[in-house]
Structure formats: C-alpha cells, structure tokens
Coordinates of C-alpha atoms and ligand atoms in Angstrom, one line a residue:
M106 CA -0.1 0.3 0.1
R107 CA 1.2 3.6 -1.0
T108 CA 2.1 6.0 1.9
D109 CA 3.8 8.7 0.0
H110 CA 0.6 10.9 0.2
L111 CA 1.5 10.5 4.5
S112 CA 4.7 11.6 4.0
F113 CA 4.3 15.2 5.2
P114 CA 7.8 16.9 6.6
C115 CA 6.4 18.6 10.1
F116 CA 6.8 16.0 12.5
L117 CA 10.5 16.7 12.9
G118 CA 11.1 16.5 17.2
R119 CA 7.7 14.8 17.6
R120 CA 8.2 12.0 19.4
V121 CA 5.9 8.8 19.5
H122 CA 6.3 5.8 22.2
L123 CA 5.4 2.5 21.1
G124 CA 4.5 -0.6 23.2
V125 CA 4.6 -4.0 21.6
T126 CA 2.6 -7.3 23.2
G127 CA 2.8 -11.2 22.4
S128 CA 0.5 -11.5 18.7
V129 CA 2.1 -13.4 16.1
A130 CA 1.0 -9.6 14.1
A131 CA 3.9 -8.5 16.6
Y132 CA 7.0 -8.6 13.1
K133 CA 4.5 -5.4 11.4
S134 CA 4.9 -3.0 13.7
L135 CA 8.8 -3.3 12.6
E136 CA 7.0 -1.6 9.1
L137 CA 4.8 0.9 12.1
L138 CA 8.9 1.8 13.6
R139 CA 10.2 2.1 10.0
L140 CA 7.8 4.6 8.5
L141 CA 7.7 7.0 11.5
V142 CA 11.0 6.8 11.7
G143 CA 10.7 8.0 7.8
A144 CA 8.7 10.7 9.5
Q145 CA 11.3 12.0 11.7
V146 CA 9.0 10.6 15.1
G147 CA 11.8 9.7 17.5
V148 CA 10.1 6.5 18.5
G149 CA 11.1 4.7 22.3
V150 CA 10.0 1.5 22.0
T151 CA 8.7 -1.2 24.9
L152 CA 8.6 -4.6 24.0
T153 CA 6.9 -7.2 26.4
A154 CA 7.6 -10.2 27.1
S155 CA 5.0 -12.3 25.3
A156 CA 6.5 -10.3 22.3
Q157 CA 9.7 -11.0 22.8
R158 CA 8.6 -14.7 21.8
F159 CA 7.5 -13.4 18.6
I160 CA 10.2 -11.3 17.7
G161 CA 13.5 -9.2 19.0
A162 CA 14.3 -6.1 20.6
E163 CA 17.4 -5.8 17.9
S164 CA 15.5 -5.7 15.0
F165 CA 13.7 -2.3 16.8
R166 CA 17.2 -0.5 17.3
A167 CA 18.6 -1.6 14.2
L168 CA 15.6 -0.1 12.5
G169 CA 15.8 3.3 14.7
A170 CA 14.3 3.2 18.1
Q171 CA 15.6 5.6 20.6
T172 CA 15.2 3.3 23.1
V173 CA 14.4 -0.2 23.7
D174 CA 13.0 -1.4 27.3
T175 CA 12.3 -5.5 27.5
A176 CA 11.9 -5.4 31.2
M177 CA 10.3 -4.0 34.9
F178 CA 13.9 -4.5 36.3
A179 CA 17.9 -5.0 35.6
E180 CA 18.9 -8.9 35.5
S181 CA 22.2 -7.6 36.8
P182 CA 24.6 -5.2 39.4
A183 CA 25.9 -4.2 36.4
E184 CA 23.2 -3.7 33.4
A185 CA 20.9 -2.1 36.5
Q186 CA 23.5 0.6 36.8
L187 CA 23.2 0.6 33.1
G188 CA 20.1 1.3 33.2
D189 CA 17.5 4.6 33.5
P190 CA 15.6 3.5 37.4
F191 CA 12.8 5.5 36.0
A192 CA 12.2 4.6 32.5
H193 CA 9.1 3.2 33.5
L194 CA 7.9 7.5 33.5
T195 CA 9.8 8.2 30.7
P196 CA 7.1 8.3 27.2
G197 CA 4.8 9.9 30.4
K198 CA 7.7 12.7 29.8
S199 CA 9.0 12.8 26.2
A200 CA 6.4 11.4 24.0
Q201 CA 3.2 13.1 22.8
A202 CA 1.8 10.0 21.8
L203 CA 1.5 5.8 23.3
V204 CA 0.6 3.8 20.6
I205 CA 0.1 -0.5 21.4
A206 CA 0.2 -1.8 17.9
P207 CA -0.1 -5.2 18.3
A208 CA -2.9 -4.7 21.7
T209 CA -3.5 -8.3 22.7
A210 CA -6.5 -9.2 25.0
N211 CA -4.4 -9.1 28.1
I212 CA -2.9 -5.9 27.6
L213 CA -6.8 -4.4 27.1
A214 CA -7.6 -6.1 30.3
K215 CA -4.6 -5.1 32.2
L216 CA -5.3 -1.2 31.4
A217 CA -9.0 -1.5 31.6
H218 CA -7.8 -2.4 35.1
G219 CA -5.3 0.0 36.1
I220 CA -2.6 -3.0 36.2
A221 CA 0.5 -1.9 36.4
D222 CA 3.2 -5.2 36.3
D223 CA 4.8 -5.3 34.0
M224 CA 7.4 -1.9 32.4
L225 CA 4.6 -1.5 29.9
S226 CA 1.6 -1.2 31.9
T227 CA 2.9 0.4 34.4
Q228 CA 4.8 3.1 31.8
A229 CA 0.5 3.3 30.2
L230 CA -0.3 4.1 33.1
A231 CA 1.9 7.2 33.8
F232 CA 0.8 8.2 31.1
R233 CA -1.3 11.1 30.6
G234 CA -1.5 11.8 26.4
P235 CA -3.0 10.4 23.5
L236 CA -3.4 6.1 23.6
L237 CA -3.5 4.6 20.5
L238 CA -4.7 1.6 20.8
A239 CA -4.7 -1.0 17.9
P240 CA -6.2 -4.2 19.0
A241 CA -4.9 -8.3 17.3
M242 CA -6.2 -11.1 18.5
N243 CA -8.4 -14.8 17.6
P244 CA -12.5 -13.4 17.1
A245 CA -13.6 -15.7 19.8
M246 CA -10.9 -13.9 22.2
W247 CA -11.9 -10.8 20.6
A248 CA -16.1 -11.4 21.5
A249 CA -16.0 -12.3 24.9
P250 CA -17.9 -10.5 26.9
A251 CA -14.9 -9.3 29.2
T252 CA -12.8 -7.9 26.2
Q253 CA -15.6 -5.8 24.9
S254 CA -16.3 -4.6 28.2
N255 CA -12.9 -3.8 28.7
W256 CA -12.2 -2.3 25.5
R257 CA -15.6 0.0 25.7
T258 CA -14.2 1.3 29.0
L259 CA -11.0 2.7 27.0
L260 CA -13.0 4.2 24.8
D261 CA -14.8 5.8 27.0
R262 CA -12.0 7.4 29.1
G263 CA -10.8 8.6 25.2
A264 CA -8.7 5.5 24.0
I265 CA -8.2 6.2 20.3
A266 CA -9.5 2.4 18.5
I267 CA -7.6 1.3 14.8
G268 CA -9.0 -0.9 14.1
P269 CA -10.0 -4.3 14.7
A270 CA -10.1 -5.6 11.0
C271 CA -12.0 -8.0 9.5
G272 CA -10.8 -11.3 7.8
D273 CA -8.8 -14.4 8.3
V274 CA -6.5 -14.7 11.5
A275 CA -3.3 -16.8 12.5
C276 CA -4.9 -19.6 13.6
G277 CA -7.0 -20.4 10.2
D278 CA -10.7 -18.6 11.7
T279 CA -12.6 -15.7 10.1
G280 CA -14.1 -12.3 11.7
A281 CA -13.1 -9.2 13.4
G282 CA -9.7 -9.5 15.4
R283 CA -7.7 -8.7 12.8
F284 CA -4.5 -6.3 13.5
A285 CA -6.0 -2.8 11.4
P286 CA -3.5 -2.3 7.6
V287 CA 0.0 -0.5 9.3
E288 CA -0.3 1.9 7.4
H289 CA -4.2 3.1 9.1
V290 CA -1.9 2.5 12.3
Y291 CA 0.5 4.9 11.3
A292 CA -1.8 7.6 9.7
E293 CA -3.8 7.6 13.2
V294 CA 0.0 7.9 14.7
L295 CA 0.1 11.1 13.0
R296 CA -2.6 12.7 13.6
A297 CA -2.2 12.3 17.5
L298 CA 1.1 14.3 16.6
S299 CA -0.7 17.3 15.1
P300 CA -2.0 20.7 15.5
K301 CA -5.9 20.5 15.5
D302 CA -6.8 24.1 13.9
L303 CA -9.3 22.2 11.3
A304 CA -11.4 20.4 13.7
G305 CA -15.3 21.0 13.2
K306 CA -14.5 21.9 9.9
K307 CA -16.1 19.2 7.2
V308 CA -13.6 19.3 4.3
L309 CA -14.6 17.7 0.9
V310 CA -11.7 17.0 -2.2
T311 CA -12.5 15.5 -5.2
L312 CA -9.3 13.7 -7.3
G313 CA -6.9 11.5 -9.6
P314 CA -8.5 11.4 -13.4
T315 CA -11.6 10.8 -14.5
R316 CA -11.7 8.1 -17.3
E317 CA -14.9 8.1 -19.9
A318 CA -15.5 4.4 -21.5
W319 CA -15.5 4.2 -25.8
D320 CA -16.6 1.4 -25.2
A321 CA -16.0 -1.7 -23.3
V322 CA -11.8 -2.4 -22.8
R323 CA -11.7 1.0 -23.8
Y324 CA -11.4 4.4 -22.1
L325 CA -10.1 8.6 -22.5
S326 CA -7.9 9.6 -19.5
N327 CA -5.0 10.9 -18.7
P328 CA -1.9 10.6 -16.4
S329 CA -3.1 11.9 -13.0
S330 CA -1.8 9.7 -10.5
G331 CA -4.2 11.0 -7.3
L332 CA -1.4 12.3 -5.1
M333 CA -2.0 16.2 -4.8
G334 CA -5.6 15.4 -3.9
A335 CA -5.1 12.6 -1.1
C336 CA -1.8 14.6 0.1
L337 CA -4.8 17.6 0.5
A338 CA -7.2 15.2 1.9
M339 CA -4.5 13.4 4.4
A340 CA -3.1 16.6 5.7
A341 CA -7.0 17.9 6.6
W342 CA -7.5 15.0 8.2
L343 CA -4.2 15.0 10.9
R344 CA -5.3 18.6 11.0
G345 CA -8.9 18.0 12.4
A346 CA -11.4 18.3 9.7
E347 CA -13.9 15.7 8.6
V348 CA -12.9 14.7 5.4
H349 CA -15.0 13.3 2.2
V350 CA -13.0 12.5 -0.9
V351 CA -14.4 11.6 -4.3
A352 CA -10.9 10.0 -6.1
G353 CA -10.9 8.2 -9.5
P354 CA -9.4 5.5 -10.2
T355 CA -6.0 6.0 -8.2
A356 CA -3.8 3.5 -5.8
Y357 CA -4.4 5.3 -2.6
D358 CA -5.8 4.6 0.6
F359 CA -7.3 6.0 3.1
P360 CA -7.7 5.5 6.8
P361 CA -11.4 4.3 8.0
G362 CA -12.4 7.6 9.6
V363 CA -11.9 9.5 6.1
T364 CA -15.4 9.1 4.0
V365 CA -14.1 7.9 0.5
T366 CA -16.3 7.5 -2.1
R367 CA -15.2 5.9 -5.0
V368 CA -16.4 6.9 -8.6
T369 CA -15.3 6.5 -12.9
T370 CA -16.6 9.3 -14.7
A371 CA -16.7 13.0 -15.3
R372 CA -20.5 12.7 -14.4
E373 CA -20.8 9.9 -11.5
M374 CA -17.8 12.9 -10.1
L375 CA -20.3 15.3 -10.7
D376 CA -23.2 13.3 -8.4
A377 CA -20.7 12.8 -5.2
A378 CA -19.0 16.2 -5.0
A379 CA -22.5 17.7 -5.6
A380 CA -24.3 15.4 -3.0
A381 CA -21.6 16.0 -0.3
W382 CA -21.0 19.9 -1.3
P383 CA -24.3 22.0 0.3
T384 CA -22.7 20.5 3.7
A385 CA -19.3 20.7 3.4
D386 CA -17.4 24.1 4.6
I387 CA -14.2 23.4 1.8
A388 CA -14.5 21.5 -0.5
C389 CA -10.5 21.2 -2.4
C390 CA -11.4 20.3 -6.5
T391 CA -8.3 18.6 -7.4
A392 CA -9.3 15.9 -10.0
A393 CA -8.0 15.7 -13.4
V394 CA -11.2 15.7 -14.8
C395 CA -11.6 14.9 -18.5
D396 CA -13.4 17.7 -20.0
F397 CA -14.7 15.0 -22.9
R398 CA -16.7 11.9 -23.0
P399 CA -16.2 9.3 -26.2
V400 CA -19.8 8.9 -27.5
P401 CA -19.6 5.0 -28.6
P402 CA -21.0 4.1 -32.1
S403 CA -24.2 2.3 -30.8
T404 CA -22.8 -0.7 -31.4
G405 CA -20.3 -0.6 -28.7
Q406 CA -22.5 0.0 -25.8
G407 CA -21.4 -3.1 -23.2
R408 CA -19.7 -4.9 -26.0
K409 CA -16.1 -4.4 -27.1
L410 CA -15.9 -3.0 -30.4
K411 CA -14.6 -5.1 -33.5
K412 CA -12.1 -3.6 -35.9
R413 CA -13.7 -5.2 -38.8
D414 CA -17.1 -3.6 -37.3
L415 CA -15.7 -0.4 -38.1
A416 CA -14.7 -1.3 -40.9
V417 CA -11.2 0.1 -40.4
E418 CA -8.1 -0.7 -42.4
A419 CA -4.6 -0.1 -41.1
G420 CA -3.0 2.7 -41.1
A421 CA -6.7 3.9 -42.0
G422 CA -8.3 6.8 -40.1
L423 CA -11.4 6.6 -37.5
A424 CA -13.1 9.8 -36.3
I425 CA -14.2 9.7 -32.4
S426 CA -17.1 11.7 -31.0
L427 CA -17.1 13.4 -28.3
E428 CA -19.1 15.8 -26.0
A429 CA -18.5 18.2 -23.3
N430 CA -18.5 16.7 -19.6
P431 CA -19.7 18.7 -16.6
D432 CA -17.5 21.2 -14.8
I433 CA -17.6 20.0 -11.4
L434 CA -15.2 22.5 -10.0
R435 CA -17.8 25.2 -11.8
T436 CA -20.8 23.5 -10.8
L437 CA -19.8 23.7 -7.1
G438 CA -18.8 27.4 -7.2
E439 CA -22.0 28.5 -8.6
G440 CA -23.8 26.5 -5.8
K441 CA -21.4 28.4 -3.6
R442 CA -23.2 29.8 -0.1
E443 CA -21.8 32.1 2.6
G444 CA -19.3 31.2 4.6
Q445 CA -18.5 28.0 2.5
M446 CA -14.2 28.1 0.8
L447 CA -13.8 26.8 -2.5
I448 CA -10.2 26.0 -3.8
G449 CA -9.2 24.3 -6.9
F450 CA -6.3 24.1 -9.1
A451 CA -5.4 25.2 -12.4
A452 CA -3.1 22.9 -14.5
E453 CA -1.7 25.0 -17.5
T454 CA 1.1 24.4 -19.8
H455 CA 1.5 28.1 -20.7
D456 CA 0.2 31.9 -18.9
L457 CA 0.5 30.2 -15.9
L458 CA -0.8 33.4 -14.1
G459 CA -3.6 34.9 -16.6
Q460 CA -5.6 31.1 -16.8
A461 CA -5.2 31.1 -13.2
R462 CA -6.5 34.2 -11.9
L463 CA -9.9 33.8 -14.7
K464 CA -10.3 30.2 -13.3
L465 CA -10.3 32.5 -9.6
A466 CA -12.4 34.4 -11.2
E467 CA -14.9 32.2 -13.4
K468 CA -15.5 29.3 -11.0
R469 CA -16.8 31.2 -8.1
L470 CA -12.5 30.7 -6.7
D471 CA -11.8 32.1 -2.6
L472 CA -7.7 30.4 -3.5
I473 CA -6.1 28.4 -6.9
V474 CA -3.0 26.5 -6.9
A475 CA -1.8 27.2 -10.1
N476 CA 0.4 24.0 -11.4
R477 CA 2.6 24.3 -14.9
V478 CA 1.9 20.8 -16.7
G479 CA 3.9 18.8 -18.9
V480 CA 7.7 20.2 -17.2
P481 CA 9.2 18.3 -14.8
G482 CA 9.2 18.2 -10.9
S483 CA 5.2 19.0 -11.5
G484 CA 2.1 18.9 -12.4
F485 CA 0.8 15.2 -12.8
D486 CA 2.3 12.3 -11.8
S487 CA 5.0 13.6 -10.4
A488 CA 6.2 13.5 -6.5
S489 CA 6.8 16.9 -6.6
N490 CA 4.7 20.1 -7.5
T491 CA 6.3 23.9 -8.5
V492 CA 3.3 26.1 -7.3
A493 CA 1.5 29.5 -7.7
V494 CA -1.3 29.9 -5.2
L495 CA -3.7 33.4 -6.3
D496 CA -6.8 34.5 -3.3
R497 CA -9.9 35.5 -3.7
A498 CA -8.6 39.3 -2.7
G499 CA -5.9 39.2 -4.8
R500 CA -2.6 38.3 -3.3
S501 CA -0.1 35.0 -4.9
E502 CA 2.2 33.7 -3.9
Q503 CA 5.1 31.8 -5.9
W504 CA 6.6 28.9 -4.2
P505 CA 10.5 27.1 -5.3
E506 CA 9.1 22.6 -6.5
L507 CA 8.3 20.6 -3.2
P508 CA 6.9 17.8 -2.2
K509 CA 3.4 17.1 -3.1
P510 CA 2.8 16.9 0.6
E511 CA 4.1 19.9 2.3
V512 CA 2.2 21.7 -0.3
A513 CA -0.8 20.6 1.0
W514 CA 0.1 21.0 4.3
R515 CA 1.0 25.0 2.7
V516 CA -2.2 25.4 1.5
W517 CA -4.1 24.5 4.5
D518 CA -1.9 27.0 6.2
L519 CA -2.7 29.3 3.8
L520 CA -6.2 29.0 3.4
Q521 CA -7.3 30.1 7.1
L522 CA -5.4 32.8 6.7
L523 CA -7.8 34.0 4.6
Ligands
LIG986 N1 -12.3 20.9 -12.6 C1 -13.8 20.6 -12.7 N2 -14.3 19.6 -13.8 C2 -14.0 19.6 -14.9 C3 -12.5 20.6 -14.9 C4 -12.1 20.9 -14.0 O1 -14.2 20.0 -11.6 N3 -15.1 18.6 -15.9 C5 -11.2 21.7 -11.6 C6 -10.2 21.0 -11.8 O2 -9.7 20.0 -10.3 C7 -9.3 21.7 -11.3 C8 -10.0 23.4 -12.0 O3 -11.2 22.5 -12.3 O4 -9.5 22.4 -10.0 C9 -9.4 23.9 -13.3 O5 -9.7 22.1 -14.0 P1 -8.2 22.7 -15.1 O6 -8.1 21.2 -15.7 O7 -7.0 23.1 -15.0 O8 -8.9 23.5 -16.6 P2 -10.5 23.8 -16.4 O9 -11.4 24.5 -16.4 O10 -11.0 22.2 -17.3 O11 -9.8 24.6 -18.4 P3 -9.3 24.3 -19.4 O12 -9.1 22.5 -20.0 O13 -9.5 24.9 -20.6 O14 -7.4 24.2 -19.5

C-alpha cells in the first residue's frame, strides 16, 4: 500500500512511544517503526515478555528506535547501573502519544483495570497523553464479553481505536480481531501528533483522473495519479477536519476515518461531489476531470468494438465523436453559499498566472493553486509540484519546487489566513 500521501515534513522533534505485545502480528510493528522513523518521528519502544517470544529488541534498535525497554527490572547489578531507574515514567514525560500495536486481550484487560505489573502496563498507567490501541487477537477472544467490556471502558476513557479489522487471522479463523493495516495505524499516530487547526471543518476533496469509456475495454483518461489530492485530504484529516474524498481511479487508500466515494466518470464524480457539497465547509477540487467523453457508436454499448465492424483498415483514420463533460468545480462555485470556501487547481502549459486568475474569477473560487503541466518536477504523476497560489483578494505567492505533501500542508496554512 502507498504511503507517499502521508510523507509530511512537519514531525521532526515529535516523539511517540510504541508498545508491542505478544501477538503473531508483532512483526508488523517493525514496519510501523520504519514508517515513523521515515517521517522523522522519534520512537521509543517497549516489548512485553510475550512480544519477545515473537520478535527481538535488536530488530527495533536496527530500525532506529531511540530506546528499547524489555523488562521492568535489570537482570544484573551491572545492567542496573547502565539503565534508567525511572524508565517506567519516561514515555509519560517525553512522548506526545502512546501507541500499543499490536494490543492483545491481556494488555487491554490490564489497561482497563489499572494493572501495572510489567514495564509496558506501568508506562501506560503513568501516561497522560493520547493512547492509541490497535488490537490483534483471535475473533473469539475479541468477541468475549470480558474483552468487549474492557474495550468499551478504554474507549469511554478516550483511547483511540485503530481497528481491529475483519478477515482471516493466523490460526485460520475468520472474523473481527485482525490487526489493522499498518498504514492505517501509522496515519492515526501522525494524526495524534498533528495540530488540530481544522477541527470542526467538513472538507470535500475531489482527486485523481476520471475515465470515460468508449466501449467495454477502451477509455479516454489522463496520467493523474491522485497524489496531490490525496495529500490535501490526508493533511486536512490529520489536522482535525472531517474529510470526504471523491476519488477517480487511483491507487491511494485512506484510513477508515476518511469517507471515500470511488467513482469512474466525470458525471459520477459530479453527482458524488454535488451531494456532499451542501453540508461541507470547504471543497478542494484537485481532480483531473476529463473535459470530454467519447460518444460510443451504438454497437459499442457493453461490448468490445471490433475493427472489422468499424471497417478501419490499417493506417486509415477513425473519427471519434466527443461530448463535453460537466465542470464540477464550476458547478460547486455556482452553488456556493455564504461561509463556504472553494479551492481549485489550474493545470497549465502556458500563461500560468493569467489562466489561473481567469479560473479563480469564473469559477467563484477563494483560492487557486496553479501548476505547470508537461515539465519535470510539477504536475501529473510527479512527486513534487511547482505552484503559484492566488487568492480572491488578489494576493499571489510563487512557491519553489516542493514535495506534494508539503504543498498540501502549506495550502491549508494559507487558507486559514484568508
Ligand atoms: N475541473 C472540474 N471539472 C471539470 C474540469 C475541471 O472540476 N470538468 C476542476 C479541476 O479539478 C481544477 C479546475 O477545475 O480544480 C481547473 O481544471 P483545469 O483542467 O486546469 O482547467 P479547465 O477548467 O478544465 O479548463 P482548460 O482545460 O480549458 O484549461
């Protein structure tokens, strides 16, 4: 699963403590550590005794954990001299979030009842910041009344639930209890570390290309990957917004906290976006919508058109009729009510600022992000973007080439200054 839409540059200096308990899914916590370290988050780790039956401390050290606690008490006086006698209080003092991933039924029971009989449960009892729990266990253990009661207790106290997912578990059973996808755990941890300056806002984002069928196997589209829109959606969600994504065909996946409507054509995208717009505070249209759709010959409905039926010889031309698609951003602009904010993009090969200014006015936008397409380091299917940003008051800024996650983060910063 891709995580480049989560590579935000603002977590340097933030710290999280990762607790790992004894589940077959313990090995997945290494991937979580790798992702967090890649985002420049400082990570301390505690492995319970059971976790160490599945996975060793050296792997965590090798992947960049700043500390790895494996026991409450030192094994020997020499070790005791080297260790920190107050390591059970360190996460509470230095980390901004505690995530236990995977979390077994046993640790949930201990946390619910305030039992502190090993290093992790003691650290958790002394931790006052956000507690994130990603359970992993057999479906019967998850469904057990004791586990469900403990889980409700923890959620009532404000713990953040990550999963569990439904599906096959290691023992061969199927049901709820699977460890959530590690990218979702990662996204939730970043959310716990992010500012909440978009809390209370409902944000609608259109992203990706649209695909317009000509017959059952051929279509018109463009190379948009959806990365820019996925970064804007994730940045808004991390910063506390309620986010609804309307996505054309794209490889990007979103955590369960984000509402996602997947569509194929421009007309489907319009229907989904127009339905969500009346209750949204902000819409950000990044989708590379196909302005035209092919008109399929009547014989092309639901089947592959045959060359012989089209009577096209090799090297001969074939005329395809196109008809105009609706303009989604313009439609949202026409229906914009007092207090709503609308952000558009402009993909241009020439006269970037002039074209962007026209679109800002014609589509009744509050902000437009103009990017050059057809050049390296910007536009479609690129990891970075070189943009100019213009607002309704006539202000404009030119930004250098930046990774798309950073462009997204800055767009939300700027919007709040309008
Ligand atoms: N847009 C849209 N629906 C369309 C076309 C564009 O919502 N049918 C939105 C895009 O998501 C973007 C903005 O309008 O936010 C500008 O898109 P762009 O492709 O740059 O320009 P167009 O308006 O399509 O005009 P042109 O192709 O002539 O440049």
